[in-house]
XYZ file of C-alpha atoms in Angstrom:
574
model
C 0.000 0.000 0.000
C 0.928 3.513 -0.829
C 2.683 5.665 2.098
C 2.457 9.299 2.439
C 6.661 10.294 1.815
C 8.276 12.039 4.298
C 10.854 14.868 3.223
C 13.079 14.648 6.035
C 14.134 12.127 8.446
C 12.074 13.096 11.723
C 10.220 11.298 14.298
C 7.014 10.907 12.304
C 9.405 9.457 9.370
C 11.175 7.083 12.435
C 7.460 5.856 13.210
C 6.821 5.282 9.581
C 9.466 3.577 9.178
C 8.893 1.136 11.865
C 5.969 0.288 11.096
C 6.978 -0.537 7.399
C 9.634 -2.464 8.671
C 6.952 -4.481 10.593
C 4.977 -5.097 7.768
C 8.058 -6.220 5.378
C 9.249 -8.694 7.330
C 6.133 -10.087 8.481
C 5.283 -10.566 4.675
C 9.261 -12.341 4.156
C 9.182 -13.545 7.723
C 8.571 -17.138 6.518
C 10.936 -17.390 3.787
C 13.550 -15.815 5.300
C 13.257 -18.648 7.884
C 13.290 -21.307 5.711
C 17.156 -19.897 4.066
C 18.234 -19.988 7.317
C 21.228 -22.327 7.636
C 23.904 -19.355 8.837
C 25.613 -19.323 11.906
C 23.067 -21.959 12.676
C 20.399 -23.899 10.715
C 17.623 -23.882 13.158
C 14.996 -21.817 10.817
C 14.147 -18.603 12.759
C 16.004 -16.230 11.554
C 13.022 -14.410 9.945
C 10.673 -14.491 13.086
C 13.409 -13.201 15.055
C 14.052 -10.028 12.889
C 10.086 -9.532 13.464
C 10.050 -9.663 16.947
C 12.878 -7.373 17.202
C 11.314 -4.903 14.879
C 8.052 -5.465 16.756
C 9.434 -4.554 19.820
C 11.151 -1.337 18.335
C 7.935 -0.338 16.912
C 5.987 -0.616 20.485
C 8.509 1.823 21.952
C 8.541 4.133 19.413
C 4.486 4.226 19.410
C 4.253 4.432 23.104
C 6.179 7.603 22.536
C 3.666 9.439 20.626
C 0.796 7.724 22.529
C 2.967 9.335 25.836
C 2.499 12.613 24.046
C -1.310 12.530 22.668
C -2.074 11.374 25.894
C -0.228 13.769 28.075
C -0.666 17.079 25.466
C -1.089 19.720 27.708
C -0.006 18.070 31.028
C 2.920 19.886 33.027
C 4.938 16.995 32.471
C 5.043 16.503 28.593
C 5.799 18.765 26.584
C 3.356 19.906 23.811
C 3.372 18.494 20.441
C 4.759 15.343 19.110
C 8.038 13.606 20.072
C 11.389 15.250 18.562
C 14.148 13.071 16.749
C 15.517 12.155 19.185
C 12.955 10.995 21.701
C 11.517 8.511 18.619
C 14.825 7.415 17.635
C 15.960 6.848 21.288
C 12.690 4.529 21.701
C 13.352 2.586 18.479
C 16.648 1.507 19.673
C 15.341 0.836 23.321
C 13.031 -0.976 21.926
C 14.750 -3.376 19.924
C 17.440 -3.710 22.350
C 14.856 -4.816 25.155
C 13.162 -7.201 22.387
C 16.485 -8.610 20.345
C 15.661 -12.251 19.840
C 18.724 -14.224 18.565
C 21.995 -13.324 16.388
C 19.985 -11.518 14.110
C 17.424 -9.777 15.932
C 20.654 -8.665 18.002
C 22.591 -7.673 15.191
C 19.409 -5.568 13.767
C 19.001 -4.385 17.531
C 22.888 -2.941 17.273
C 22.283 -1.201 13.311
C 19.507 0.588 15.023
C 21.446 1.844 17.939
C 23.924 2.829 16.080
C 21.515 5.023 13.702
C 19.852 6.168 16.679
C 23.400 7.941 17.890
C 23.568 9.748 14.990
C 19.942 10.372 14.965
C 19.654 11.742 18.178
C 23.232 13.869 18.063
C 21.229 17.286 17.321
C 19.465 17.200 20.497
C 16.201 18.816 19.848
C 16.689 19.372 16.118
C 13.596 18.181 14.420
C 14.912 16.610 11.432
C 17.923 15.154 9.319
C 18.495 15.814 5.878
C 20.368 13.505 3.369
C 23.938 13.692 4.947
C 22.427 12.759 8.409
C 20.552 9.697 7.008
C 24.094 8.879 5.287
C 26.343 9.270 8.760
C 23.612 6.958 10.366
C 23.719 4.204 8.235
C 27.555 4.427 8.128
C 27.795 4.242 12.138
C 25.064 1.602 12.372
C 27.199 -0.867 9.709
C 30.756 0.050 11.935
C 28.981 -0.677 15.456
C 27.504 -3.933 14.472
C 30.151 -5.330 12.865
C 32.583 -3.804 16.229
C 29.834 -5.644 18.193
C 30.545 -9.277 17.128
C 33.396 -10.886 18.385
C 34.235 -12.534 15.218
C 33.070 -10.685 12.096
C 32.316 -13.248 8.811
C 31.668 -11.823 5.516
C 28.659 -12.958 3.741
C 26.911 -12.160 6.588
C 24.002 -9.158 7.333
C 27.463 -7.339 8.072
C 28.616 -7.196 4.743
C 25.508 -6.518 3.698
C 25.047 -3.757 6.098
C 29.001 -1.623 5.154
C 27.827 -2.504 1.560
C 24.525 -0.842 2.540
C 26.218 2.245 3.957
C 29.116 2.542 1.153
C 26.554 3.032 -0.953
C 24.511 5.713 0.900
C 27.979 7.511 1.196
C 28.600 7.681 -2.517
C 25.022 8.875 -3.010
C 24.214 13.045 -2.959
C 20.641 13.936 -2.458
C 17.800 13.693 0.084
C 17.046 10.711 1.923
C 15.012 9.525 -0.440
C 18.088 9.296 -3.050
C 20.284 8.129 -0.246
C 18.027 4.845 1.028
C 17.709 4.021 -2.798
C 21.048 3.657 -2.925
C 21.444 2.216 0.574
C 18.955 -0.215 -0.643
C 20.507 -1.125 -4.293
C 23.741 -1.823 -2.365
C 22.186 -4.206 0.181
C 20.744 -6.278 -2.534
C 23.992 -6.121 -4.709
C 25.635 -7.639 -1.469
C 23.064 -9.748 -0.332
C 23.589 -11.566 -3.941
C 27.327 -12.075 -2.892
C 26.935 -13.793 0.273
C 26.883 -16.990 -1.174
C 30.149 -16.462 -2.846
C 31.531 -15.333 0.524
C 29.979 -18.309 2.085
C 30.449 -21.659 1.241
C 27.693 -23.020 3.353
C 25.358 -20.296 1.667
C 26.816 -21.646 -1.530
C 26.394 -25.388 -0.990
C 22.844 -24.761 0.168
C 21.494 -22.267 -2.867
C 20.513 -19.366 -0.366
C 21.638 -15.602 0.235
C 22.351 -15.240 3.857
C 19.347 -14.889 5.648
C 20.227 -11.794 7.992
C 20.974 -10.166 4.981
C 17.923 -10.757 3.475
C 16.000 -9.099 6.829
C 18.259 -6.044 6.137
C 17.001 -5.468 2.443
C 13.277 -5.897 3.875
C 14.620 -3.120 6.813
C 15.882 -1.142 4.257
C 13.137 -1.242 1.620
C 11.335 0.087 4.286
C 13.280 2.996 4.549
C 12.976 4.029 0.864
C 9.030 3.518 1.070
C 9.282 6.344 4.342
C 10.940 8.249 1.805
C 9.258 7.675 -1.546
C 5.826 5.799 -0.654
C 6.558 2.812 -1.932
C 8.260 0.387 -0.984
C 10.622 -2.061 -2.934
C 10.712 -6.185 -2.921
C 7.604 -6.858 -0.734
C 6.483 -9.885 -2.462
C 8.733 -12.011 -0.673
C 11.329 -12.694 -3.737
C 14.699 -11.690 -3.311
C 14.835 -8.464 -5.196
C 16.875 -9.643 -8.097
C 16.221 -6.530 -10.422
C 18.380 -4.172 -8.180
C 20.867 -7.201 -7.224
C 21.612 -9.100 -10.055
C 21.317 -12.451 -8.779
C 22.924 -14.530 -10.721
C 21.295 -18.275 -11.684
C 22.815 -20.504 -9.175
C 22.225 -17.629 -6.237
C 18.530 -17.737 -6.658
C 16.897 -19.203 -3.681
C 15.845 -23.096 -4.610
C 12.880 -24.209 -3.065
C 13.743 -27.757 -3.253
C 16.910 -27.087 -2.130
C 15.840 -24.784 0.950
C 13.438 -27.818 1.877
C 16.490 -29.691 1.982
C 19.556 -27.568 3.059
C 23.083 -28.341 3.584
C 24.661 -31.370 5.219
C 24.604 -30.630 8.734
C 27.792 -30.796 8.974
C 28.893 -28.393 6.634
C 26.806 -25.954 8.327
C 26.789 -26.419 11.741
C 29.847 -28.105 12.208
C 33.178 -26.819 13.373
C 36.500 -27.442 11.447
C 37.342 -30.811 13.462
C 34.015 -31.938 12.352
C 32.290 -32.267 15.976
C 29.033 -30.622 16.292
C 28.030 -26.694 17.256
C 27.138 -25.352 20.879
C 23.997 -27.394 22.250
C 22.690 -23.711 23.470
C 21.941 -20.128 22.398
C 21.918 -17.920 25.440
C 20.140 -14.802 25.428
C 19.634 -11.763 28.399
C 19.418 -8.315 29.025
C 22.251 -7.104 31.258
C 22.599 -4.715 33.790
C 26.357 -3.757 33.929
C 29.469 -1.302 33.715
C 31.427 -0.820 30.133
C 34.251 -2.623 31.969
C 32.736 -5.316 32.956
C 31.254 -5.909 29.555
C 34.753 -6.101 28.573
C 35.842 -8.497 30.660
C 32.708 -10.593 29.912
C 33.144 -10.210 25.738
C 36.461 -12.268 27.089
C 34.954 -14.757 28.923
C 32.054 -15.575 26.661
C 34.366 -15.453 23.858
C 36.190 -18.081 25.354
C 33.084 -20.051 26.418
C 31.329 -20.722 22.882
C 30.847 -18.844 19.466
C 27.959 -16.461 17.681
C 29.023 -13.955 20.438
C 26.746 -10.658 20.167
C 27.068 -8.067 22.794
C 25.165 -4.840 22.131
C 23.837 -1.909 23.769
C 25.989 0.589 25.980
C 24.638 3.261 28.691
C 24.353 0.732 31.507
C 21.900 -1.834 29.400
C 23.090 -4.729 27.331
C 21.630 -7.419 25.327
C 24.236 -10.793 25.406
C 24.060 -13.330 22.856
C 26.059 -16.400 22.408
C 25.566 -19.808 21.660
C 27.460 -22.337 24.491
C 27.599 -26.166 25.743
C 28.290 -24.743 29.083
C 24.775 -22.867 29.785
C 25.228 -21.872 33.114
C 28.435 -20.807 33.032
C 27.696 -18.383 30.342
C 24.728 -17.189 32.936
C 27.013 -17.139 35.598
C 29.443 -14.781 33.196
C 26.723 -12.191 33.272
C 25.978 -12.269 37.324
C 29.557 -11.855 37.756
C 29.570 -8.976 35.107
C 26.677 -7.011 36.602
C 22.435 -8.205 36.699
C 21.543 -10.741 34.245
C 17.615 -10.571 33.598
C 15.379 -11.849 30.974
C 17.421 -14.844 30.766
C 16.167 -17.036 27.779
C 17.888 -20.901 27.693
C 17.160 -22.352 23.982
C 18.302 -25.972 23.318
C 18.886 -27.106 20.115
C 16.930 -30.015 20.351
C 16.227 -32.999 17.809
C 14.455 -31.278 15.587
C 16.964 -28.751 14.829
C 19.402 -29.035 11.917
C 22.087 -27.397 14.359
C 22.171 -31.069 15.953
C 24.239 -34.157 14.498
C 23.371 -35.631 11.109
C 19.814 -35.303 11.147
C 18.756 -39.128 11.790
C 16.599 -38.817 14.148
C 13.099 -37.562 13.394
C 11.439 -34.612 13.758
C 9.718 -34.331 17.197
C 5.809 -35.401 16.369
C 3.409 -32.746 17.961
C 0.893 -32.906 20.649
C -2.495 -32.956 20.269
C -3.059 -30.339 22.754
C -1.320 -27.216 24.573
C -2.170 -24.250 26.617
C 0.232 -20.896 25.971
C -0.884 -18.593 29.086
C 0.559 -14.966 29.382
C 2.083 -14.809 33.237
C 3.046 -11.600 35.387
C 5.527 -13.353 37.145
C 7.890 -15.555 37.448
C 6.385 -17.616 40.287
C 3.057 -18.047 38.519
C 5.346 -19.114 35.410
C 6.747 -21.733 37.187
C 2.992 -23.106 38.600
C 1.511 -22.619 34.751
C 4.532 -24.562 33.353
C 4.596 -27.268 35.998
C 0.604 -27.739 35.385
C 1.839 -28.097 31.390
C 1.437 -25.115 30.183
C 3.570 -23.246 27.995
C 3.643 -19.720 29.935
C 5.187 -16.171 28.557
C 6.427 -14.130 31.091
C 4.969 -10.225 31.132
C 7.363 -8.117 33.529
C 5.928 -4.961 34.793
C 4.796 -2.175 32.261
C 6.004 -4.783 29.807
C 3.660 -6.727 28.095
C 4.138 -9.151 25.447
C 4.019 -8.808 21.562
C 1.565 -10.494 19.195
C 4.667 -12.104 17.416
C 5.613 -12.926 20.911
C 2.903 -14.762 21.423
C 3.060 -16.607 18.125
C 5.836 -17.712 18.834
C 5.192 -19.389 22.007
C 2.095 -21.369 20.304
C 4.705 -22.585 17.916
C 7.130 -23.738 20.432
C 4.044 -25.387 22.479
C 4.498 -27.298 19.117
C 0.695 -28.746 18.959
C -2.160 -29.139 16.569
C -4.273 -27.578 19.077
C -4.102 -24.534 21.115
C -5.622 -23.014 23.932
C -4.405 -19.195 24.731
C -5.070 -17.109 27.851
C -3.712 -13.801 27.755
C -4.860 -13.431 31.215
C -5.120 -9.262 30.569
C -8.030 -7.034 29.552
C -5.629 -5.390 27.576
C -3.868 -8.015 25.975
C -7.027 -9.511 24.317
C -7.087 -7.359 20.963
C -3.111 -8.555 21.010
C -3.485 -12.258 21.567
C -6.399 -12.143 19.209
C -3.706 -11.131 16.134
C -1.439 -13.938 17.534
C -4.237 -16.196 17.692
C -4.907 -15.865 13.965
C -1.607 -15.474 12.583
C -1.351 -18.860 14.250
C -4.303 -20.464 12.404
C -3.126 -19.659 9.123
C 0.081 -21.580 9.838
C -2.623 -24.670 10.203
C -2.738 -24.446 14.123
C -6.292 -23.988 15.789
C -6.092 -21.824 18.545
C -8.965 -21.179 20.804
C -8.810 -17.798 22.204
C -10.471 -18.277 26.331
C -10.435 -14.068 27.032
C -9.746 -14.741 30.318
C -8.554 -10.764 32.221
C -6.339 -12.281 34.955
C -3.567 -14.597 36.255
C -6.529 -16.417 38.764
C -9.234 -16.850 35.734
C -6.266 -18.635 33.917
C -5.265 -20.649 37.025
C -9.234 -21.465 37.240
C -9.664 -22.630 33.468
C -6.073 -24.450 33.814
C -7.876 -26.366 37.111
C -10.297 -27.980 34.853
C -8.114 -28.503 31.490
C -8.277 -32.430 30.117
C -6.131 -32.624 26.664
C -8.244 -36.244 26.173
C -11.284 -34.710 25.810
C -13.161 -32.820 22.433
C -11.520 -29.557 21.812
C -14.858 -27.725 22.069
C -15.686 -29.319 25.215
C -12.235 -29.277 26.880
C -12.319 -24.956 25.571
C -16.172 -24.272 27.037
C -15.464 -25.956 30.397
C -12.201 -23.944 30.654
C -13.979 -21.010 29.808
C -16.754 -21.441 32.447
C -14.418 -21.912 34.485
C -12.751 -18.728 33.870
C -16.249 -16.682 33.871
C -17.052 -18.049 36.917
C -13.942 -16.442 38.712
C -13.916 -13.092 40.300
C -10.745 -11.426 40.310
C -9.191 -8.017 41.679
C -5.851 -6.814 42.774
C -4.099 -4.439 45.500
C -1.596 -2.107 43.736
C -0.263 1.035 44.999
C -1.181 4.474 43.282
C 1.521 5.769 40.829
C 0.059 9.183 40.708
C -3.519 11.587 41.743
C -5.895 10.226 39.530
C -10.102 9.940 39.384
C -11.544 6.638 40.016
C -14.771 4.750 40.364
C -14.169 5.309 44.768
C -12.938 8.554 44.595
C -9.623 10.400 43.988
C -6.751 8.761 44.926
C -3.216 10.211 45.677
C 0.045 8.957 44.677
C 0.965 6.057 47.306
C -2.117 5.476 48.208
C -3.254 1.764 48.780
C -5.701 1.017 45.889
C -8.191 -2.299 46.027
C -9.008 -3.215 42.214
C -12.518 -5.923 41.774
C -12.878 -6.920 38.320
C -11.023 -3.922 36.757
C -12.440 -1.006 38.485
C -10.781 0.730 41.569
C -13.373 -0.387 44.538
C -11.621 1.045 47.363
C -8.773 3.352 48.262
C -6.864 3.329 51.587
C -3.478 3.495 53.428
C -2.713 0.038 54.381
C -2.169 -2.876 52.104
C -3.600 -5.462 54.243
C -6.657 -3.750 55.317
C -7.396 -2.615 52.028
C -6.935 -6.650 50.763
C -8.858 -7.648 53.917
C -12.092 -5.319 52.582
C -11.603 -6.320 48.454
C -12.180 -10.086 49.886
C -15.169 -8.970 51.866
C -17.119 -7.491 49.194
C -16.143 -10.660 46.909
C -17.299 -13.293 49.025
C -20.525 -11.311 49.743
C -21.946 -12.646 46.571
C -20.561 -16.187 47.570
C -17.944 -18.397 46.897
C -16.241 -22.063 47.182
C -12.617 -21.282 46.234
C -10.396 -17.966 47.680
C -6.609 -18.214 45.233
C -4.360 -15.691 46.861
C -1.241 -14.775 44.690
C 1.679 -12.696 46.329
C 3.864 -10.355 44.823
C 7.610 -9.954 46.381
C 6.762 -6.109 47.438
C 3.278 -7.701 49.579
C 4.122 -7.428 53.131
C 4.802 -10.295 55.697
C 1.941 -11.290 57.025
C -0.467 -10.534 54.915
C -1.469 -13.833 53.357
C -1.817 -15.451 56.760
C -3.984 -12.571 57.574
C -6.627 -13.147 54.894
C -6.206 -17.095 55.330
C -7.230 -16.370 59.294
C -10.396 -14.394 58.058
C -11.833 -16.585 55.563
C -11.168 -19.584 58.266
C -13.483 -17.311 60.710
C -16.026 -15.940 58.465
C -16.510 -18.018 55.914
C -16.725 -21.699 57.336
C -17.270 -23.205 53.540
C -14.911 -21.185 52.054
C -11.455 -22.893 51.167
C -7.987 -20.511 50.542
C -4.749 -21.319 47.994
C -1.747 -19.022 48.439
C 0.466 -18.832 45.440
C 4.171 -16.474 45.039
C 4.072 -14.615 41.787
C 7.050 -13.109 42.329
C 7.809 -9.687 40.575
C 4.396 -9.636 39.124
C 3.979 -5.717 39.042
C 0.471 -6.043 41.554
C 0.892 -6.388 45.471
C -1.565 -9.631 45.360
C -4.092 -10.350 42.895
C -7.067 -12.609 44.513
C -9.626 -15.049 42.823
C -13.045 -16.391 44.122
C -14.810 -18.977 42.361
């Protein structure tokens, strides 16, 4: 579709551009997925690049959504976001949301662009030359941010990129056509700079998410964009005959051990390792060594206090252990490559058969994570003012790996997001049954009376009853004065949440929980699930388990730790 061009390169242009982005690679997503056999054949190169972008895009819209909302407010300033806020977000973004060596590869190109993006302070816009210096910096701090550069690569792709935009005069229009035309000359060399590329028919796949990135820059520029059908965009590049991607020969891809395998012929690391990290530059040097040392595919991005680390080990934990030494590990993500992967030995074994049925359940914390999982779901953790993607999602129904799905997003405001995921999902021949269940305790209720050996339409309407028949609220604390459905509130105060809506207001957490459960069990209940957050104080759960005991004979109580699950407790009667 047609975009509205933007002149110059300025925060409208950034949130174009992101959202373009989104689009292209969720249109090349698959295929780029299915030419992945670079560092490591394990076919997700494609929905990692989409996540990553996803995750940029958020940020950068919650920016202008920060400013619509707060337009006129003593605390934001009027008008829309400058440069630099919107080009700050996109990096944050993507940093926060990096998923594997490409998505943290794309995370560092943005960063880097976002440097020289944001250099003019408040200046509203970049002409030309600025777009230029950008790209240039984003190529040289990726490629400084691997430990062991390869040509044929998204880095090559990425300096050829940004030679290109150098050697071009004009606005930024004229300079991400010719950022664009240099990508796809170099994306059509990878396989001669790569034998396993060569061997397999394929560009590099990386590469290829670059050309989609940067087709998306020259429709911000121009309105349209370039190469969206999916094809590698041979009119620009060139591709010769035997460089064309094969589908019978991407259905069948290299030997695994020409590309997985390292030069003594053993097999790859068994693990990609993934976190955000909390840390000092010097420590980050220190752990570049160690990692280095520990495994291979080592990506360390970011700067300012906040890294993303990726590498790919035998030695999990010790690469974990790396990062607590280092500074705070967080968002620590553990990905085997299991049987099914090409990364493992000679391929004999087949691949894994799915399972009839899963449930994927959205989690605020990591204690309720680890009671979802043990009860067989497959759970995605939500931190705090950080909720989860649709491709996010979509991801975690493939990894359930089933032919049936059950998803509780367990969030009001999650439902319109989970609904996307859900059928994105379906058209990749999964059926997904979306239960719209608003909280952690309607999930726990619907997971109570799950059977997998029943009908699929029976086993979905009993979990949903369930679900509906499940009260829920929440104690929180006030973030700031505010109206509510009790009153005004004041920032700190103690506020009491039933079923959404603030119900009462006060200064002490467990009074405040003690009167929520009151007014709940006044219209009856069998069941009372109490989940604890690490900020509830001591005492607390005991105190609510002692009044149920005393006023309500029939009534039984379940006490669960959530963990860092952004609400004080959140309760359930059923």
């Amino acid at each position: 579709m047609a975009q509205v061009p933007q002149t110059f390169f300025d925060a409208l242009a950034v949130r174009t551009w992101c959202g373009l982005t989104l689009a292209a690679l969720g249109r090349a997503r698959e295929e780029i997925d299915a030419i992945n056999v670079y560092p490591v054949a394990d076919g997700d190169t494609g929905t990692n690049l989409y996540l990553t972008a996803e995750s940029a895009a958020t940020a950068v819209e919650a920016v202008f959504a920060g400013y619509e909302a707060g337009s006129g407010a003593a605390s934001v300033p009027a008008g829309k976001p400058s440069l630099a806020d919107a080009a700050r977000a996109m990096a944050h973004g993507a940093l926060i949301g990096a998923r594997g060596n490409s998505g943290t590869i794309l995370a560092q190109l943005l960063r880097g662009m976002a440097q020289v993006l944001a250099a003019g302070g408040e200046t509203s816009h970049a002409d030309g030359d600025g777009l230029s210096l950008a790209l240039r910096h984003a190529a040289d701090s990726a490629r400084q941010a691997v430990a062991h550069p390869v040509e044929g690569t998204v880095l090559s792709v990425a300096s050829a990129a940004a030679d290109a935009a150098e050697e071009a005069e004009g606005d930024c229009g004229t300079v991400a056509r010719a950022a664009y035309r240099g990508a796809c000359v170099a994306l059509a060399a990878t396989p001669g700079q790569l034998a396993v590329l060569e061997h397999a028919g394929v560009v590099d796949a990386g590469g290829r998410g670059l050309v989609a990135v940067l087709a998306a820059l020259v429709g911000t520029f121009t309105g349209e964009v370039p190469g969206l059908s999916g094809a590698v965009p041979v009119a620009h590049a060139r591709v010769e005959p035997a460089h064309v991607v094969d589908p019978a020969r991407v259905a069948d891809p290299a030997p695994v051990e020409d590309c997985a395998d390292g030069p003594d012929g053993e097999g790859g690391p068994a693990f990609e390792v993934i976190y955000l990290l909390e840390a000092e530059d010097a420590a980050v040097v220190r752990l570049r060594r160690r990692l280095d040392a520990l495994g291979d595919s080592l990506v360390v991005v970011g700067g300012d206090g906040l890294w993303n680390v990726h590498v790919h080990v035998d030695d999990a934990g010790a690469a974990v252990e790396a990062g607590v030494e280092a500074g705070r590990p967080y968002r620590i993500r553990i990905t085997h490559f299991g049987v099914d992967d090409a990364h493992t030995r000679g391929g004999e074994r087949p691949p894994r058969e799915r399972v009839q049925r899963a449930v994927v359940a959205v989690v605020p914390g990591e204690g309720l994570a680890g009671l979802y999982t043990e009860a067989g779901a497959t759970a995605v953790l939500a931190r705090p003012g950080e909720p989860p993607a649709s491709g996010e999602l979509v991801e975690a129904v493939r990894r359930a790996h089933a032919r049936e799905v059950v998803l509780l997003p367990n969030d009001a405001d999650l439902r319109h997001t989970a609904a996307a995921a859900a059928e994105q999902a379906r058209t990749e021949g999964i059926r997904v049954a979306l239960i719209p269940t608003r909280s952690a305790v309607q999930g726990i209720a619907a997971l109570a009376v799950h059977e997998p050996d029943r009908r699929f339409d029976e086993d979905v309407v009993s979990m949903t009853s369930a679900a509906g028949a499940t009260r829920y609220a929440e104690v929180t604390v006030a973030e700031r004065q505010s109206w509510t459905m009790a009153g005004i509130c004041q920032a700190g105060d103690v506020l009491g949440l039933i079923d959404g809506d603030v119900a009462v207001i006060g200064a002490d957490v467990t009074a405040a929980a003690e009167t929520v459960l009151n007014r709940m069990l006044a219209a009856g209940g069998e069941l009372v699930t109490l989940v604890l957050g690490d900020e509830a104080p001591e005492g607390v759960a005991e105190h609510l388990e002692s009044r149920v005991r005393e006023a309500y004979l029939a009534v039984d109580t379940v006490v669960y730790r959530g963990g860092r699950q952004g609400a004080l407790l959140l309760i359930g009667v059923e």
